[in-house]
Every structure is written in structure tokens, then in C-alpha cells.
CSV table of C-alpha atoms in Angstrom, one decimal:
chain,number,residue,atom,x,y,z
A,1,MET,CA,22.7,60.4,-64.7
A,2,SER,CA,25.4,63.1,-64.6
A,3,VAL,CA,29.1,62.3,-64.9
A,4,ARG,CA,29.6,63.4,-61.3
A,5,THR,CA,26.8,61.1,-60.1
A,6,ARG,CA,28.3,58.1,-62.0
A,7,LEU,CA,31.7,58.7,-60.5
A,8,GLN,CA,30.2,58.8,-57.1
A,9,VAL,CA,28.4,55.5,-57.7
A,10,VAL,CA,31.6,53.9,-59.0
A,11,LEU,CA,33.6,55.2,-56.0
A,12,SER,CA,31.0,53.9,-53.6
A,13,PHE,CA,31.1,50.4,-55.2
A,14,VAL,CA,34.9,50.3,-55.1
A,15,LEU,CA,34.9,51.3,-51.4
A,16,LEU,CA,32.3,48.6,-50.7
A,17,LEU,CA,34.6,46.0,-52.4
A,18,ALA,CA,37.6,47.2,-50.4
A,19,THR,CA,35.9,46.8,-47.1
A,20,THR,CA,34.0,43.5,-47.7
A,21,PRO,CA,35.9,40.4,-46.7
A,22,LEU,CA,36.6,37.9,-49.5
A,23,LEU,CA,34.8,34.6,-49.4
A,24,ALA,CA,36.4,32.4,-46.8
A,25,ASP,CA,38.0,29.1,-47.6
A,26,THR,CA,37.7,26.0,-45.3
A,27,PHE,CA,40.8,24.1,-44.4
A,28,THR,CA,41.1,20.6,-43.0
A,29,LEU,CA,44.0,18.2,-42.6
A,30,THR,CA,45.1,15.6,-45.2
A,31,GLY,CA,46.5,13.3,-42.4
A,32,SER,CA,48.1,13.5,-39.0
A,33,GLY,CA,49.4,17.1,-39.3
A,34,GLY,CA,52.8,18.7,-39.4
A,35,ASN,CA,53.9,22.4,-39.7
A,36,TRP,CA,51.2,24.9,-40.4
A,37,SER,CA,53.5,26.5,-42.9
A,38,ASN,CA,53.5,23.4,-45.1
A,39,SER,CA,50.7,23.6,-47.6
A,40,SER,CA,50.8,19.9,-48.3
A,41,ILE,CA,49.2,19.0,-44.9
A,42,TRP,CA,46.1,21.0,-45.8
A,43,LEU,CA,42.9,20.4,-47.9
A,44,GLN,CA,41.4,23.7,-49.1
A,45,ASN,CA,37.7,23.4,-49.7
A,46,ALA,CA,38.2,19.6,-49.9
A,47,VAL,CA,41.0,19.6,-52.5
A,48,PRO,CA,44.7,19.9,-52.1
A,49,ALA,CA,45.6,23.4,-50.8
A,50,THR,CA,47.3,26.0,-52.9
A,51,ARG,CA,48.2,28.1,-49.8
A,52,THR,CA,48.1,27.9,-46.0
A,53,PRO,CA,45.3,29.1,-43.7
A,54,GLY,CA,45.5,32.7,-42.7
A,55,SER,CA,47.9,33.7,-45.5
A,56,LEU,CA,45.5,35.8,-47.6
A,57,ILE,CA,44.8,39.2,-46.2
A,58,GLY,CA,41.1,40.1,-46.4
A,59,THR,CA,39.9,36.4,-46.2
A,60,ILE,CA,38.9,35.0,-42.8
A,61,ASP,CA,39.6,31.3,-43.3
A,62,VAL,CA,37.8,28.6,-41.4
A,63,VAL,CA,40.2,25.9,-39.9
A,64,ASN,CA,38.7,22.6,-38.8
A,65,LEU,CA,41.1,20.2,-37.3
A,66,SER,CA,39.1,17.0,-36.8
A,67,THR,CA,41.2,13.9,-37.9
A,68,PRO,CA,41.4,11.1,-35.3
A,69,LEU,CA,44.9,12.1,-34.2
A,70,TYR,CA,47.2,15.0,-35.1
A,71,THR,CA,49.9,17.4,-34.1
A,72,VAL,CA,49.9,20.8,-35.9
A,73,ASN,CA,52.7,23.3,-35.1
A,74,VAL,CA,51.8,26.9,-35.7
A,75,ASP,CA,55.3,27.8,-36.8
A,76,LEU,CA,54.7,31.1,-38.6
A,77,ALA,CA,53.0,34.4,-38.1
A,78,LEU,CA,49.5,34.4,-39.7
A,79,ALA,CA,49.0,37.3,-42.0
A,80,GLU,CA,45.2,37.2,-41.4
A,81,ARG,CA,42.9,36.1,-38.7
A,82,VAL,CA,41.2,32.7,-38.8
A,83,GLU,CA,38.2,31.0,-37.3
A,84,LEU,CA,39.5,27.9,-35.5
A,85,HIS,CA,37.7,24.7,-34.5
A,86,LEU,CA,39.6,21.9,-32.8
A,87,THR,CA,38.0,18.4,-32.3
A,88,CYS,CA,39.7,15.1,-31.5
A,89,GLY,CA,39.0,11.5,-32.3
A,90,THR,CA,41.1,8.8,-30.7
A,91,GLY,CA,44.0,11.2,-30.0
A,92,PRO,CA,46.4,12.5,-29.1
A,93,CYS,CA,45.3,15.8,-30.7
A,94,ILE,CA,47.6,18.8,-30.3
A,95,ALA,CA,47.8,22.3,-31.8
A,96,ASP,CA,51.1,23.8,-30.7
A,97,VAL,CA,52.0,27.5,-31.1
A,98,VAL,CA,55.8,27.4,-31.1
A,99,ALA,CA,58.4,30.1,-30.9
A,100,GLY,CA,58.0,32.4,-33.9
A,101,GLY,CA,54.4,31.4,-34.4
A,102,LEU,CA,51.5,33.8,-34.2
A,103,LEU,CA,48.0,32.4,-34.2
A,104,ARG,CA,45.5,35.2,-35.0
A,105,LEU,CA,41.8,34.6,-34.2
A,106,THR,CA,38.9,36.5,-35.7
A,107,ASN,CA,36.3,38.5,-33.9
A,108,LEU,CA,33.7,37.5,-36.5
A,109,ALA,CA,33.0,34.0,-35.1
A,110,ILE,CA,33.6,31.9,-32.0
A,111,SER,CA,36.7,29.6,-32.0
A,112,ASN,CA,36.7,26.5,-29.8
A,113,VAL,CA,38.8,23.7,-28.5
A,114,GLY,CA,37.0,20.4,-27.9
A,115,LEU,CA,37.1,17.3,-25.7
A,116,ASN,CA,40.6,15.7,-25.2
A,117,LEU,CA,42.2,18.4,-27.4
A,118,HIS,CA,45.4,20.2,-26.3
A,119,LEU,CA,46.1,23.8,-27.4
A,120,ASN,CA,49.6,24.7,-26.4
A,121,ILE,CA,51.6,27.9,-26.3
A,122,ASN,CA,55.3,27.0,-26.4
A,123,GLY,CA,57.1,30.3,-27.0
A,124,GLY,CA,54.7,31.6,-29.5
A,125,ALA,CA,51.7,33.9,-29.3
A,126,ILE,CA,47.9,33.9,-29.7
A,127,ASP,CA,46.3,37.2,-30.8
A,128,ASN,CA,42.6,36.6,-30.0
A,129,ALA,CA,40.3,39.4,-31.1
A,130,GLY,CA,37.1,37.3,-30.6
A,131,SER,CA,35.9,34.5,-28.3
A,132,LEU,CA,38.1,31.4,-27.8
A,133,GLN,CA,36.3,28.8,-25.8
A,134,PHE,CA,37.9,25.8,-24.2
A,135,LEU,CA,35.1,23.3,-23.9
A,136,ILE,CA,34.5,20.5,-21.3
A,137,GLY,CA,37.4,18.1,-21.1
A,138,SER,CA,39.9,20.3,-23.2
A,139,PHE,CA,43.4,21.3,-22.2
A,140,PHE,CA,45.2,24.6,-22.4
A,141,ASP,CA,48.9,24.0,-21.9
A,142,TRP,CA,50.6,27.4,-21.5
A,143,ASN,CA,54.3,26.8,-21.1
A,144,SER,CA,55.7,30.1,-22.3
A,145,GLY,CA,54.6,32.9,-24.6
A,146,THR,CA,51.8,35.4,-24.9
A,147,LEU,CA,48.0,35.4,-25.0
A,148,GLY,CA,46.7,38.8,-26.1
A,149,GLY,CA,44.2,40.6,-28.2
A,150,SER,CA,41.0,42.5,-27.6
A,151,GLY,CA,38.8,39.4,-27.2
A,152,ASN,CA,38.4,36.9,-24.4
A,153,THR,CA,39.4,33.3,-23.7
A,154,SER,CA,37.2,31.1,-21.4
A,155,LEU,CA,37.5,27.7,-19.7
A,156,ALA,CA,34.3,25.7,-19.3
A,157,PHE,CA,33.1,24.4,-16.0
A,158,ASP,CA,32.2,20.7,-15.4
A,159,GLY,CA,32.0,19.0,-12.0
A,160,SER,CA,34.2,16.1,-13.1
A,161,ASN,CA,35.9,17.1,-16.3
A,162,PRO,CA,36.4,20.9,-16.5
A,163,ALA,CA,38.6,22.6,-19.1
A,164,LEU,CA,42.1,22.6,-17.6
A,165,LEU,CA,44.7,25.4,-17.9
A,166,SER,CA,48.2,24.3,-17.0
A,167,LEU,CA,50.1,27.6,-16.6
A,168,VAL,CA,53.9,27.3,-16.3
A,169,ASN,CA,55.1,30.7,-17.7
A,170,GLY,CA,53.3,33.2,-19.7
A,171,THR,CA,52.1,36.8,-20.3
A,172,LEU,CA,48.5,37.8,-20.5
A,173,ASP,CA,48.7,41.0,-22.6
A,174,GLY,CA,45.6,43.3,-22.6
A,175,HIS,CA,43.4,40.2,-22.8
A,176,THR,CA,40.6,38.7,-20.7
A,177,LEU,CA,40.9,35.2,-19.4
A,178,SER,CA,37.9,33.6,-17.7
A,179,VAL,CA,38.7,30.6,-15.6
A,180,GLY,CA,35.3,28.9,-15.3
A,181,GLY,CA,37.0,25.5,-15.2
A,182,LYS,CA,40.4,25.0,-13.5
A,183,ALA,CA,43.8,26.6,-13.7
A,184,VAL,CA,47.0,25.1,-12.2
A,185,TYR,CA,49.8,27.7,-11.9
A,186,THR,CA,53.3,26.3,-11.4
A,187,GLY,CA,55.7,29.0,-12.6
A,188,GLY,CA,55.8,32.7,-13.5
A,189,PHE,CA,52.9,34.8,-14.8
A,190,ALA,CA,52.6,38.4,-16.0
A,191,ILE,CA,49.3,40.3,-16.4
A,192,ASN,CA,50.2,43.3,-18.5
A,193,ASN,CA,48.5,46.3,-20.2
A,194,GLY,CA,45.1,45.9,-18.6
A,195,GLY,CA,44.9,42.2,-18.8
A,196,GLN,CA,42.1,40.6,-16.7
A,197,VAL,CA,41.8,37.2,-15.1
A,198,ASN,CA,38.2,36.4,-13.9
A,199,ILE,CA,37.4,33.5,-11.7
A,200,PRO,CA,33.7,33.1,-11.8
A,201,VAL,CA,31.4,30.9,-9.7
A,202,ASN,CA,32.7,27.3,-9.9
A,203,GLY,CA,36.1,28.4,-11.2
A,204,ILE,CA,39.4,27.3,-9.5
A,205,PHE,CA,42.8,28.9,-9.8
A,206,ASP,CA,45.2,26.6,-8.0
A,207,ILE,CA,48.6,28.2,-7.2
A,208,GLN,CA,51.3,25.6,-6.8
A,209,THR,CA,54.4,27.9,-6.9
A,210,THR,CA,56.1,30.7,-5.0
A,211,GLY,CA,56.7,32.4,-8.4
A,212,ALA,CA,55.4,36.0,-8.6
A,213,ILE,CA,52.4,37.2,-10.6
A,214,THR,CA,53.6,40.5,-12.0
A,215,THR,CA,52.2,43.4,-14.0
A,216,ASN,CA,53.4,46.5,-15.8
A,217,ASN,CA,50.1,48.4,-14.8
A,218,PRO,CA,48.6,47.6,-11.4
A,219,VAL,CA,45.8,50.1,-12.0
A,220,THR,CA,44.2,48.4,-15.0
A,221,SER,CA,45.5,44.8,-14.8
A,222,LYS,CA,43.8,42.6,-12.2
A,223,ILE,CA,42.5,39.3,-11.0
A,224,THR,CA,38.8,39.1,-10.0
A,225,ASN,CA,38.0,36.2,-7.7
A,226,ASN,CA,34.4,35.1,-7.3
A,227,ARG,CA,35.1,31.6,-6.3
A,228,THR,CA,38.4,29.8,-5.4
A,229,CYS,CA,41.9,31.0,-5.6
A,230,GLU,CA,44.0,28.7,-3.5
A,231,LYS,CA,47.6,28.0,-2.7
């Protein structure tokens, strides 16, 4: 093998390493939660964590919140995207994206929010590049802040216990929101930069306010109603 060929092989190997995600770590809670930025609330691969989820660029961590009751405040901007799974025991179970928090979700796997679980946006932001699914009996409490990213967020339908979005104030930024369950809108809402709200068959978007729904781009941002949009 010539020197040039060897160099090409070495370069190809280096490029492969540079573009291959590092092996993911799995994070769970040690107890009833706390601030995401506090490494002491986390177990990392079943042992006390040496860092927080989403802090190592190039590693897509898996975050499983599954203790019987907890509140976790996403109080920092994640450096890397994560795969998120929220389940609940006795409850209450809350994941709260507060002001200054940025929850970044991967496009490499589905993230989901389970029965009796509340995922809140309270002044922070969710950047969802993949699929975020609110399952039957889950709650999306959007009080203020931004839902964005190139992916999609969906609310599951159920005749008696649909996924429920409580929308007080928020901005949908270039993102797709599918209301297959139910949304109750009581404040102000902006759909910007090509954001899409889809109301499929069985979906309900209940407007209980005189607040405006605004946009910075009426050509590309829209609401598509295939079921019930009521006021």
C-alpha cells in the first residue's frame, strides 16, 4: 500500500469517527427530581451521574423519567439533543421548561409523554427536531415560551381521555403541531416562520378567548382544520 493510499485510509477513518455519534448514556432520577442542571438528581447508566443529560456534544443521551412522582425543571440550555421518555406512577409528575431553559429533542428517535404526565413550557423553549408524542391521558401545559424545531409534536386522540393542550400564551416557531386530542386556548398565540397547526379527524381546538392568533408570515404559517375548531 502506497503512502498516499495509507493517508487516504487514515483520513477516511478520522472523518468516520468525527461524524459518528458517541455511545449514548441513559439517565434516570435518583428521587423526586429537582433542577436539570443539578447532576446529583441523576443516575447515569444506573450509577451516580458525573454530568447532566444533554451536556456532551456528539452524544444523544436517553432520558427516562419514571419515578412514582417528580418535578424536574429544565433550567438550562442543553448543549446536545436528547431522547426523552416521561412516564408517571402515583404522581404528580411534571417536567417544566422554565425561563432560560432550552430542551432540545433528537430526530433520531421518538420522544413521548405518558399518562398523567405534565410537560410544561413556562417561559423556556423546546427545540424539537424529531417526533414528540403526547400519549393518551397526558398534559401539555403551555403557559409562555416557544415550541420550535424542524420536527412535529402530536396530541393523541381518545374518546374519553385525550391528550390535552392547555395553551395560555406561546409561539409556534417553524414547527408542526398536530392536535389529534384536544387543545384549549385561553390567551395569545403566535404561529411564526411557517409554523403549522393541524387539526385532524377527531381533533378539537377550543378557543376560549378573544386574544388574537398572529403570525409574521401569513403565506407559510397556517391552521388546517379537518375536524372541530370552536369558540
